[in-house]
Coordinates of C-alpha atoms and ligand atoms in Angstrom, one line a residue:
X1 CA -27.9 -43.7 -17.8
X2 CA -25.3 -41.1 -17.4
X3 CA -27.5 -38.3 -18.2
X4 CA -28.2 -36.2 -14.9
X5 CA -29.6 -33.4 -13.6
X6 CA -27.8 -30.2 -12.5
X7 CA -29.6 -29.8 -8.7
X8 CA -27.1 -27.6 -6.8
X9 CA -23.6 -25.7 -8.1
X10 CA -21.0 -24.5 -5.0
X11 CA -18.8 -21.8 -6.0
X12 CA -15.1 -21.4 -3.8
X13 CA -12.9 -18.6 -4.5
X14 CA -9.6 -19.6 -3.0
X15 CA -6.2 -18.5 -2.1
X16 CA -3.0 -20.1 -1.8
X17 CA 0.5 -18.9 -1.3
X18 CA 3.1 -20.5 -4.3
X19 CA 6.1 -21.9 -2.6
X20 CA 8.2 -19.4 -4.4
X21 CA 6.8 -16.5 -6.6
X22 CA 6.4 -17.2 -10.4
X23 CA 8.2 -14.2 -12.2
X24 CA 8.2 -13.6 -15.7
X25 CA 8.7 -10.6 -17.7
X26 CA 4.8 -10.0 -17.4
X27 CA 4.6 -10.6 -13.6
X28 CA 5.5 -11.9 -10.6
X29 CA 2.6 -14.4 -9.5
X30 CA 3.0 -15.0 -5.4
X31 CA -0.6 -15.6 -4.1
X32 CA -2.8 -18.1 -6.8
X33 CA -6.1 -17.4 -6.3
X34 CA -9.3 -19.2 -8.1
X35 CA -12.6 -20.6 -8.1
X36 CA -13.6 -24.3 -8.0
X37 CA -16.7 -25.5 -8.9
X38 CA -18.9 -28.8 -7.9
X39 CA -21.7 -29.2 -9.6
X40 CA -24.1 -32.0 -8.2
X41 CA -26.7 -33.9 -9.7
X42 CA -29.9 -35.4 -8.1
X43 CA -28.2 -38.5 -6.8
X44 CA -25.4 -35.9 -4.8
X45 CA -22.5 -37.0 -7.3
X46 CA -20.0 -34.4 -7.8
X47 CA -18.6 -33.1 -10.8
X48 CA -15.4 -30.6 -10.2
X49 CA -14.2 -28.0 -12.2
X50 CA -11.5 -24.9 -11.9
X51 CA -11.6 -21.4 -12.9
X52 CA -7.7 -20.3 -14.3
X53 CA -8.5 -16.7 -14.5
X54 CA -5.3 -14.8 -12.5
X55 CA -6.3 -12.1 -9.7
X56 CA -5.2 -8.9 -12.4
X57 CA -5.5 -9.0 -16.4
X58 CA -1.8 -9.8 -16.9
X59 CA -2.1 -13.1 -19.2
X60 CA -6.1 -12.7 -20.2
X61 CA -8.6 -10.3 -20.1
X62 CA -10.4 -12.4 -17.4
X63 CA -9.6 -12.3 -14.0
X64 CA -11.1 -14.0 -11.3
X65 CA -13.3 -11.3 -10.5
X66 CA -15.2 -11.5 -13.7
X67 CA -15.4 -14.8 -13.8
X68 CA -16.9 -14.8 -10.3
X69 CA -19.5 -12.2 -11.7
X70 CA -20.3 -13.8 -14.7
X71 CA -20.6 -17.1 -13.4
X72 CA -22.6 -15.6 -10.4
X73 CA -25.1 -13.1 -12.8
X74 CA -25.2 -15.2 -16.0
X75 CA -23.6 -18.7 -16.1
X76 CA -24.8 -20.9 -13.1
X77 CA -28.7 -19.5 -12.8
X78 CA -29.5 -20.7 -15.9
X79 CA -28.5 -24.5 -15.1
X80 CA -29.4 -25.3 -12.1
X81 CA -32.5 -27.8 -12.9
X82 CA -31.0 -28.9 -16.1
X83 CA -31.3 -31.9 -17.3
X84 CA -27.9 -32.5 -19.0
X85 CA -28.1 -35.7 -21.6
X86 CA -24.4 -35.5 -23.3
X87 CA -21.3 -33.4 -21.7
X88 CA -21.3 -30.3 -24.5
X89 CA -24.7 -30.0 -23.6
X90 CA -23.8 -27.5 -20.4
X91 CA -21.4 -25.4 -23.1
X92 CA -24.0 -25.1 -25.5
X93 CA -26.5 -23.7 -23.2
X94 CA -24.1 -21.3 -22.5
X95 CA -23.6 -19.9 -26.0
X96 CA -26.2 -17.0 -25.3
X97 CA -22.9 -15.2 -23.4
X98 CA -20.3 -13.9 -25.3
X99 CA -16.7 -14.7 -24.3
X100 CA -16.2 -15.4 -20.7
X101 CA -14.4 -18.7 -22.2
X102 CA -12.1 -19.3 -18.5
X103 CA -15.2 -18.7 -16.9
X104 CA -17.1 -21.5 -18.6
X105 CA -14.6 -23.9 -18.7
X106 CA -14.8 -24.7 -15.4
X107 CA -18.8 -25.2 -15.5
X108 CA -17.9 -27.3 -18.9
X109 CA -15.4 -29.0 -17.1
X110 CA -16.8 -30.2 -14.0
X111 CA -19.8 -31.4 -16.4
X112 CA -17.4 -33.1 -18.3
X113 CA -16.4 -34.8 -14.7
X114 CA -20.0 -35.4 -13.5
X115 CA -20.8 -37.1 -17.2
X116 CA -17.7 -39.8 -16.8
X117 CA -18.5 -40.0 -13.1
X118 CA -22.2 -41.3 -13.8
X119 CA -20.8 -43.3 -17.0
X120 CA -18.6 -45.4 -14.7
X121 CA -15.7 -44.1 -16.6
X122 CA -12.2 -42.8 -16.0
X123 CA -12.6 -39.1 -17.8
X124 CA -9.6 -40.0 -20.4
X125 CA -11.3 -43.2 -21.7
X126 CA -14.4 -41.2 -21.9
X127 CA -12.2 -38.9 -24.3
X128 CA -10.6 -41.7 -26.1
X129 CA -7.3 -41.3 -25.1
X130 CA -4.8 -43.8 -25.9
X131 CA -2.0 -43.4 -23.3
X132 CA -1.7 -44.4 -19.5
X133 CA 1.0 -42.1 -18.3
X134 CA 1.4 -38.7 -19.5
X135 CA 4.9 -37.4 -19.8
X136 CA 5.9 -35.3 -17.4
X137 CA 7.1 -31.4 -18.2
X138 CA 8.5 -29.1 -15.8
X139 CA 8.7 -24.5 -16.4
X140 CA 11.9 -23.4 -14.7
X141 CA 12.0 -19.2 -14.5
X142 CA 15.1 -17.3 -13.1
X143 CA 18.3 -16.8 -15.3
X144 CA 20.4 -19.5 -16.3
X145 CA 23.0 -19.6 -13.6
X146 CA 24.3 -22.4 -11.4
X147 CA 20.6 -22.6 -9.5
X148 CA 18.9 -23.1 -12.8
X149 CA 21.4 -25.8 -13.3
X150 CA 21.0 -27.3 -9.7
X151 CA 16.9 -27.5 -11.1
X152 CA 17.6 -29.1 -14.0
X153 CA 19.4 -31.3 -12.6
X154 CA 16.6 -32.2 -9.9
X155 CA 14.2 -32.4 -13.3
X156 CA 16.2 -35.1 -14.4
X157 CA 16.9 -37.3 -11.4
X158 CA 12.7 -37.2 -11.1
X159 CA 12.5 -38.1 -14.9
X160 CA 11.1 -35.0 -16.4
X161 CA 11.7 -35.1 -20.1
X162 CA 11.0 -31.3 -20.8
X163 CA 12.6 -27.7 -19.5
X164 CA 10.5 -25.0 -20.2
X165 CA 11.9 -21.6 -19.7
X166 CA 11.3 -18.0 -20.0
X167 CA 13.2 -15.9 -22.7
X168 CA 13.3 -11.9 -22.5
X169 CA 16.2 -9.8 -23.6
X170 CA 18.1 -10.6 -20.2
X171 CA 18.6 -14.3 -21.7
X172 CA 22.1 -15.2 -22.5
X173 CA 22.0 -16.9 -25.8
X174 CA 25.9 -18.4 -25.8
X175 CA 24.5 -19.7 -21.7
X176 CA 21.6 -21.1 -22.9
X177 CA 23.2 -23.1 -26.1
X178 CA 25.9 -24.5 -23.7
X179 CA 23.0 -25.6 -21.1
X180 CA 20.8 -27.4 -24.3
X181 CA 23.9 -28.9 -25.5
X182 CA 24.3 -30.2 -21.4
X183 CA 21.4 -31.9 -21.3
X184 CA 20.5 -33.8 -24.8
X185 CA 18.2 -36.2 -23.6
X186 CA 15.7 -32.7 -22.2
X187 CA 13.6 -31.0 -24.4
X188 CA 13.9 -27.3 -23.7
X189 CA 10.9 -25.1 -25.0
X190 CA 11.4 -21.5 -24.3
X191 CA 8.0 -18.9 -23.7
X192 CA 8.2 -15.6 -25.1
X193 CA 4.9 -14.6 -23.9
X194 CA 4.9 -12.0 -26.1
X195 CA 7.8 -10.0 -25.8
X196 CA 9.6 -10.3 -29.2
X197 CA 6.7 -7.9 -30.2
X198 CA 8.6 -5.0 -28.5
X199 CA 12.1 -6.2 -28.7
X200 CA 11.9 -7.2 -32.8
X201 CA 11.6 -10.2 -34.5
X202 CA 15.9 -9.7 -35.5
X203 CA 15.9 -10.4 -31.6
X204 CA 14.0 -13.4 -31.9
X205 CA 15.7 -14.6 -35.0
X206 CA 18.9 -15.1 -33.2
X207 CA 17.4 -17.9 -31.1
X208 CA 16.9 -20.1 -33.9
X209 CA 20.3 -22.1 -33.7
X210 CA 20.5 -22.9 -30.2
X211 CA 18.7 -26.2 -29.7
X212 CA 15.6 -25.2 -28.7
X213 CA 12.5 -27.8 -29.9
X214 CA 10.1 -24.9 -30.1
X215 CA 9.7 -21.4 -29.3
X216 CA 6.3 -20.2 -27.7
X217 CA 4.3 -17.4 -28.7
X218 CA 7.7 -15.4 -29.5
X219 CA 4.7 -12.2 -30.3
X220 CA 1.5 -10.7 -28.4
X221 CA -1.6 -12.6 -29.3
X222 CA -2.5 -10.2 -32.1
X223 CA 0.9 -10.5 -34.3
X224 CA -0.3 -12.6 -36.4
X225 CA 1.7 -11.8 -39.2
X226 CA 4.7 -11.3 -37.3
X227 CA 4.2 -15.0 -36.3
X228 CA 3.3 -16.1 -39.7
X229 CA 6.5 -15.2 -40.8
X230 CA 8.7 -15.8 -38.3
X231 CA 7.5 -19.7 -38.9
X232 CA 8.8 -19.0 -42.5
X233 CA 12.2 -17.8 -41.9
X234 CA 12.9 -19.9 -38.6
X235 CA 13.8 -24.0 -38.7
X236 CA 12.8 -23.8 -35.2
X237 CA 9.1 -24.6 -34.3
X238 CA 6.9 -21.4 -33.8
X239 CA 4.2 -22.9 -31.2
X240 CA 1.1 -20.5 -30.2
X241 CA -0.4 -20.0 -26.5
X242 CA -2.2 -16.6 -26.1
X243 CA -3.2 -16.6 -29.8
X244 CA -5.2 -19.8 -29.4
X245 CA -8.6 -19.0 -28.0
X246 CA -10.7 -20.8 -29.4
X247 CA -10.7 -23.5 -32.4
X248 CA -11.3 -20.4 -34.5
X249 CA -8.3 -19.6 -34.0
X250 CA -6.2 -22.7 -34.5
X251 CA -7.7 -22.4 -38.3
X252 CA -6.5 -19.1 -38.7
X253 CA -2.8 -20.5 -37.4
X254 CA -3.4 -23.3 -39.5
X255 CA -4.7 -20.5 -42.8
X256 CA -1.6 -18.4 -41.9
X257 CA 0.9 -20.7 -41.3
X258 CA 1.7 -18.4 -38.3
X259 CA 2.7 -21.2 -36.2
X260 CA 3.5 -25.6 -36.0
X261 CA 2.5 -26.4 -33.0
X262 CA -0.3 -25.7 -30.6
X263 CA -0.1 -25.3 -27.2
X264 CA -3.7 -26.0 -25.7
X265 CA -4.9 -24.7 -22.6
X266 CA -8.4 -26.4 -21.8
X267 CA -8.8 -23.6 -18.9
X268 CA -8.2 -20.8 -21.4
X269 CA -10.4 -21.8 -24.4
X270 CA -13.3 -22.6 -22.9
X271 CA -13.0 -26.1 -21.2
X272 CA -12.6 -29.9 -22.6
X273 CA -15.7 -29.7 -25.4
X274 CA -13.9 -26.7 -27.0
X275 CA -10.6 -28.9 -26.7
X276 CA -12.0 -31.6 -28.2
X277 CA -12.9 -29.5 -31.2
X278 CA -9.2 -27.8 -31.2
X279 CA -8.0 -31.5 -31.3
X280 CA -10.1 -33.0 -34.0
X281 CA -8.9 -30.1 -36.4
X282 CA -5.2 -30.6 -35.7
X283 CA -5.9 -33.9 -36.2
X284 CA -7.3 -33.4 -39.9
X285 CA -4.6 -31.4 -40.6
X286 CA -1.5 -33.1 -38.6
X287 CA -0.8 -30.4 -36.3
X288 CA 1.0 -31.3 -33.1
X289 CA -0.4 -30.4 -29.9
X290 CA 0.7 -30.2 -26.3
X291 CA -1.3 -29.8 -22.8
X292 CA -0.2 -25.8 -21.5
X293 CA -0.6 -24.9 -17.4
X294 CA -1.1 -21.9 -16.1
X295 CA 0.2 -22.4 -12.1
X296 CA -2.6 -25.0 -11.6
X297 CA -4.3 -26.4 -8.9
X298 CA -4.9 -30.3 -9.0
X299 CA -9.0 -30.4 -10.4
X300 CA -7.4 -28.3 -13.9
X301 CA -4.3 -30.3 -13.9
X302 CA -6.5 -33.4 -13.8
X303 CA -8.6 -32.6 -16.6
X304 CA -5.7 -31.2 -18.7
X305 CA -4.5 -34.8 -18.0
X306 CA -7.5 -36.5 -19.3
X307 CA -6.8 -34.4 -22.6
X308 CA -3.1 -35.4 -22.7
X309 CA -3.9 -38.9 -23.4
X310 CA -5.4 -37.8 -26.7
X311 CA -3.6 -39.0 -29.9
X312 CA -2.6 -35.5 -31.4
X313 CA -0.7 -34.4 -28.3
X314 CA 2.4 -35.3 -29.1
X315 CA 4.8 -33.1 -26.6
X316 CA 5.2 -33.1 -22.9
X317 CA 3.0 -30.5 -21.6
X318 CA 3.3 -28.2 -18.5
X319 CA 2.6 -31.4 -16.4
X320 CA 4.2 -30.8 -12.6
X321 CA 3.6 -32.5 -9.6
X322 CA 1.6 -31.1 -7.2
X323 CA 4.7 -30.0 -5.0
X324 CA 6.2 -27.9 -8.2
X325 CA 4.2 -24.9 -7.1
X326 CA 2.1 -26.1 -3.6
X327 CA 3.5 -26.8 -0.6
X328 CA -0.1 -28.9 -0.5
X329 CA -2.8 -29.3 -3.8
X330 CA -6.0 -28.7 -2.7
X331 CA -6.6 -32.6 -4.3
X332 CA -6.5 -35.8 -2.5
X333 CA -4.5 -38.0 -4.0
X334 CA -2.0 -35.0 -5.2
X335 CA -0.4 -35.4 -8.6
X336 CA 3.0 -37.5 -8.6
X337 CA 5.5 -37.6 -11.4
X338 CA 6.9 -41.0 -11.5
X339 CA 10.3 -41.7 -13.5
X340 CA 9.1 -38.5 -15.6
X341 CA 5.4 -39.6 -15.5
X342 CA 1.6 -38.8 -14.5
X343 CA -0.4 -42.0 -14.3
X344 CA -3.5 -41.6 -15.4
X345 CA -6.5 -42.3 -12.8
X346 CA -8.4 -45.3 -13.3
X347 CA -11.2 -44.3 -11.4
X348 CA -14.4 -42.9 -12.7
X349 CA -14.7 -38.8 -13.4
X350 CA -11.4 -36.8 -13.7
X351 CA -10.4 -39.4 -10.7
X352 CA -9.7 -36.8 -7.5
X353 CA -11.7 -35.3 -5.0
X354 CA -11.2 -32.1 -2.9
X355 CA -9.5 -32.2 0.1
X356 CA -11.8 -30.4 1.9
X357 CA -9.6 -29.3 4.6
X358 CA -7.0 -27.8 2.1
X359 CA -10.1 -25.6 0.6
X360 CA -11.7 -24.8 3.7
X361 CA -7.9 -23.7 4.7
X362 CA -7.7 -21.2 1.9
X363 CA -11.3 -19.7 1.4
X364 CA -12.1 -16.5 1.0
X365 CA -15.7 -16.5 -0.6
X366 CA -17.9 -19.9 -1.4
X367 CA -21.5 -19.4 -2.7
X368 CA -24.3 -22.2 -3.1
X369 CA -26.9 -22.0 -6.3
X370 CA -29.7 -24.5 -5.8
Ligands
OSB401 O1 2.6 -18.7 -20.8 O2 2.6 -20.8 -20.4 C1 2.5 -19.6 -20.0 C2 2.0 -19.7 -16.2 C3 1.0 -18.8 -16.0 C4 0.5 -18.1 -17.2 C5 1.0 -18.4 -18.4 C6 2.0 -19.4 -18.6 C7 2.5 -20.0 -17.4 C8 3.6 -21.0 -17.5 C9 3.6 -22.1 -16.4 O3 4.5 -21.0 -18.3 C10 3.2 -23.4 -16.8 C11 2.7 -24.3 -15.7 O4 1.7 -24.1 -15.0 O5 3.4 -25.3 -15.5
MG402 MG1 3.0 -19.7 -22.6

């Protein structure tokens, strides 16, 4: 049977220097902190899941202080004795708490992990996915000059089929057309992350003949009908991050035909059942998906993996190796790209463990429930 029961949750907040800092127009990310949890059943199997909440509110409201405090006061008391009988079964007893979605996708994803791992069963199958390797995608930030070049270049010779970089109004729209045009076997998506909302969609407008596949969240989360019609005047792709919460709001994308493409971040919305509901709506109504990152540690890359392997995710997703960002993951075996792929683990759960010399390297704070 692979239902089990919840007998003891470890919470460690960790810390990790990025091997260079992350700097968008919203911040400039140089220490990744975040929580990972293990939830463990009665026969001491391990489930793993990761809190994606940043240190300060710059992308989402959470941060990894309120997740700690929510997961401390109101998420983990309540499950420790459970007896879980399906995976959704920890999200849905978690209902009673408003929000709090990064929070309790880690508890829903390290469930998800536990499930698969007492089913015998690599976490994708368990999904239903349908591929083996996941196509590798790589975010470049930094100007387009002659190092951005050197990158792409790198990207290439390691197989990565996707560029993903930043826009702001520092982007050099005749430098970035010539660097598409360079490279026509790359996809290049380009992240707003919001800013067109300040600078005007006429600013946005102007990117639509340059090569790009798709444009991401050009507008802050709540321009929705900025987005909506900049998906009616533009032949580029308008493809929504920050707006997508929850499936609630992939059918108000959907309604408003504010955007074609969604970017899903399991971390974000609330873990893999909620993703699972975001995919079976696209699915009914043919909207593409692809797997979003946000500067992740190994356990949340491994479930966003799982995910990947679904049949409505149809772009390369923010899927770097381990040594993108970390000099180390804190995940044994660490992520590889092979000629631009991910293979996908064979071996029961999400199909990685903790190094527990990496985490015991980098903790600040670890708490036991149970
Ligand atoms: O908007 O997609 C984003 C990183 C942190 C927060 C938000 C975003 C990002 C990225 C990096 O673009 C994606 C990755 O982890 O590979
Ligand atoms: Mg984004």
């Amino acid at each position: 049977m692979a239902s089990f029961t919840i007998k003891e949750i470890r919470l460690h907040r960790i810390e990790v220097p990025l091997k260079k800092p992350f700097t968008t127009h919203l911040q400039s990310v140089e220490v990744r902190e975040s929580i990972l949890i293990e939830v463990v059943d009665e026969h001491g199997n391990i489930g793993l899941g990761e809190c994606v909440a940043f240190s300060s509110p710059w992308y989402t409201e959470e941060t990894v202080q309120t997740c700690w405090n929510a997961l401390k006061h109101w998420l983990v008391p309540p499950l420790i004795d459970m007896k879980v009988r399906n995976p959704e079964a920890v999200y849905e007893a978690l209902r009673f708490v408003k929000g709090n979605r990064m929070a309790k996708a880690a508890l829903d994803m390290a469930s998800w992990d536990l499930f698969a791992r007492r089913s015998e069963k690599p976490l994708w199958r368990l999904l239903g996915g349908i591929r083996e390797k996941i196509d590798a995608g790589i975010v470049l930030t930094g100007g387009i000059n002659e190092d951005l070049y050197k990158r792409v270049e790198l990207a290439i010779q390691t197989g990565y089929k996707r560029v993903k970089l930043k826009i702001d109004e520092t982007t050099d729209l005749d430098a970035l057309s010539k660097l598409i045009a360079a490279y026509p076997s790359l996809y290049f998506f380009a992240d707003g992350n919001g800013i067109f909302s300040r600078l005007g969609a006429e600013n946005l407008y102007v990117f639509d003949d340059v090569g790009l596949t798709l444009i991401e969240q050009p507008f802050i989360e709540e321009d929705w009908a900025l987005a909506t019609e900049a998906s009616r005047v533009m032949k580029t792709p308008i493809a929504l991050d920050e707006s997508i919460r929850s499936v609630e709001d992939v059918s108000r994308m959907i309604d408003q035909k504010a955007g074609r493409i969604i970017v899903l971040k399991p971390g974000r919305v609330g873990g893999i059942t909620e993703s699972l509901r975001i995919h079976e709506l696209a699915r009914q109504d043919n909207i593409p998906i692809w797997i979003g990152g946000m500067i992740e540690f190994g356990v949340s890359k491994a479930h966003n993996l799982a995910l990947a392997s679904l049949p409505q995710v149809q772009y390369p997703g923010d899927f770097s190796a381990s040594d993108h960002f970390w000099k180390a993951d804190i995940i044994t075996p660490s992520i590889e790209v092979i000629d631009g792929q991910i293979k996908l683990s064979e071996a029961a759960g999400i199909g990685y463990s903790l190094d527990e010399k990496m985490v015991e390297q980098y903790l600040i704070e670890k708490l036991t429930f149970g």
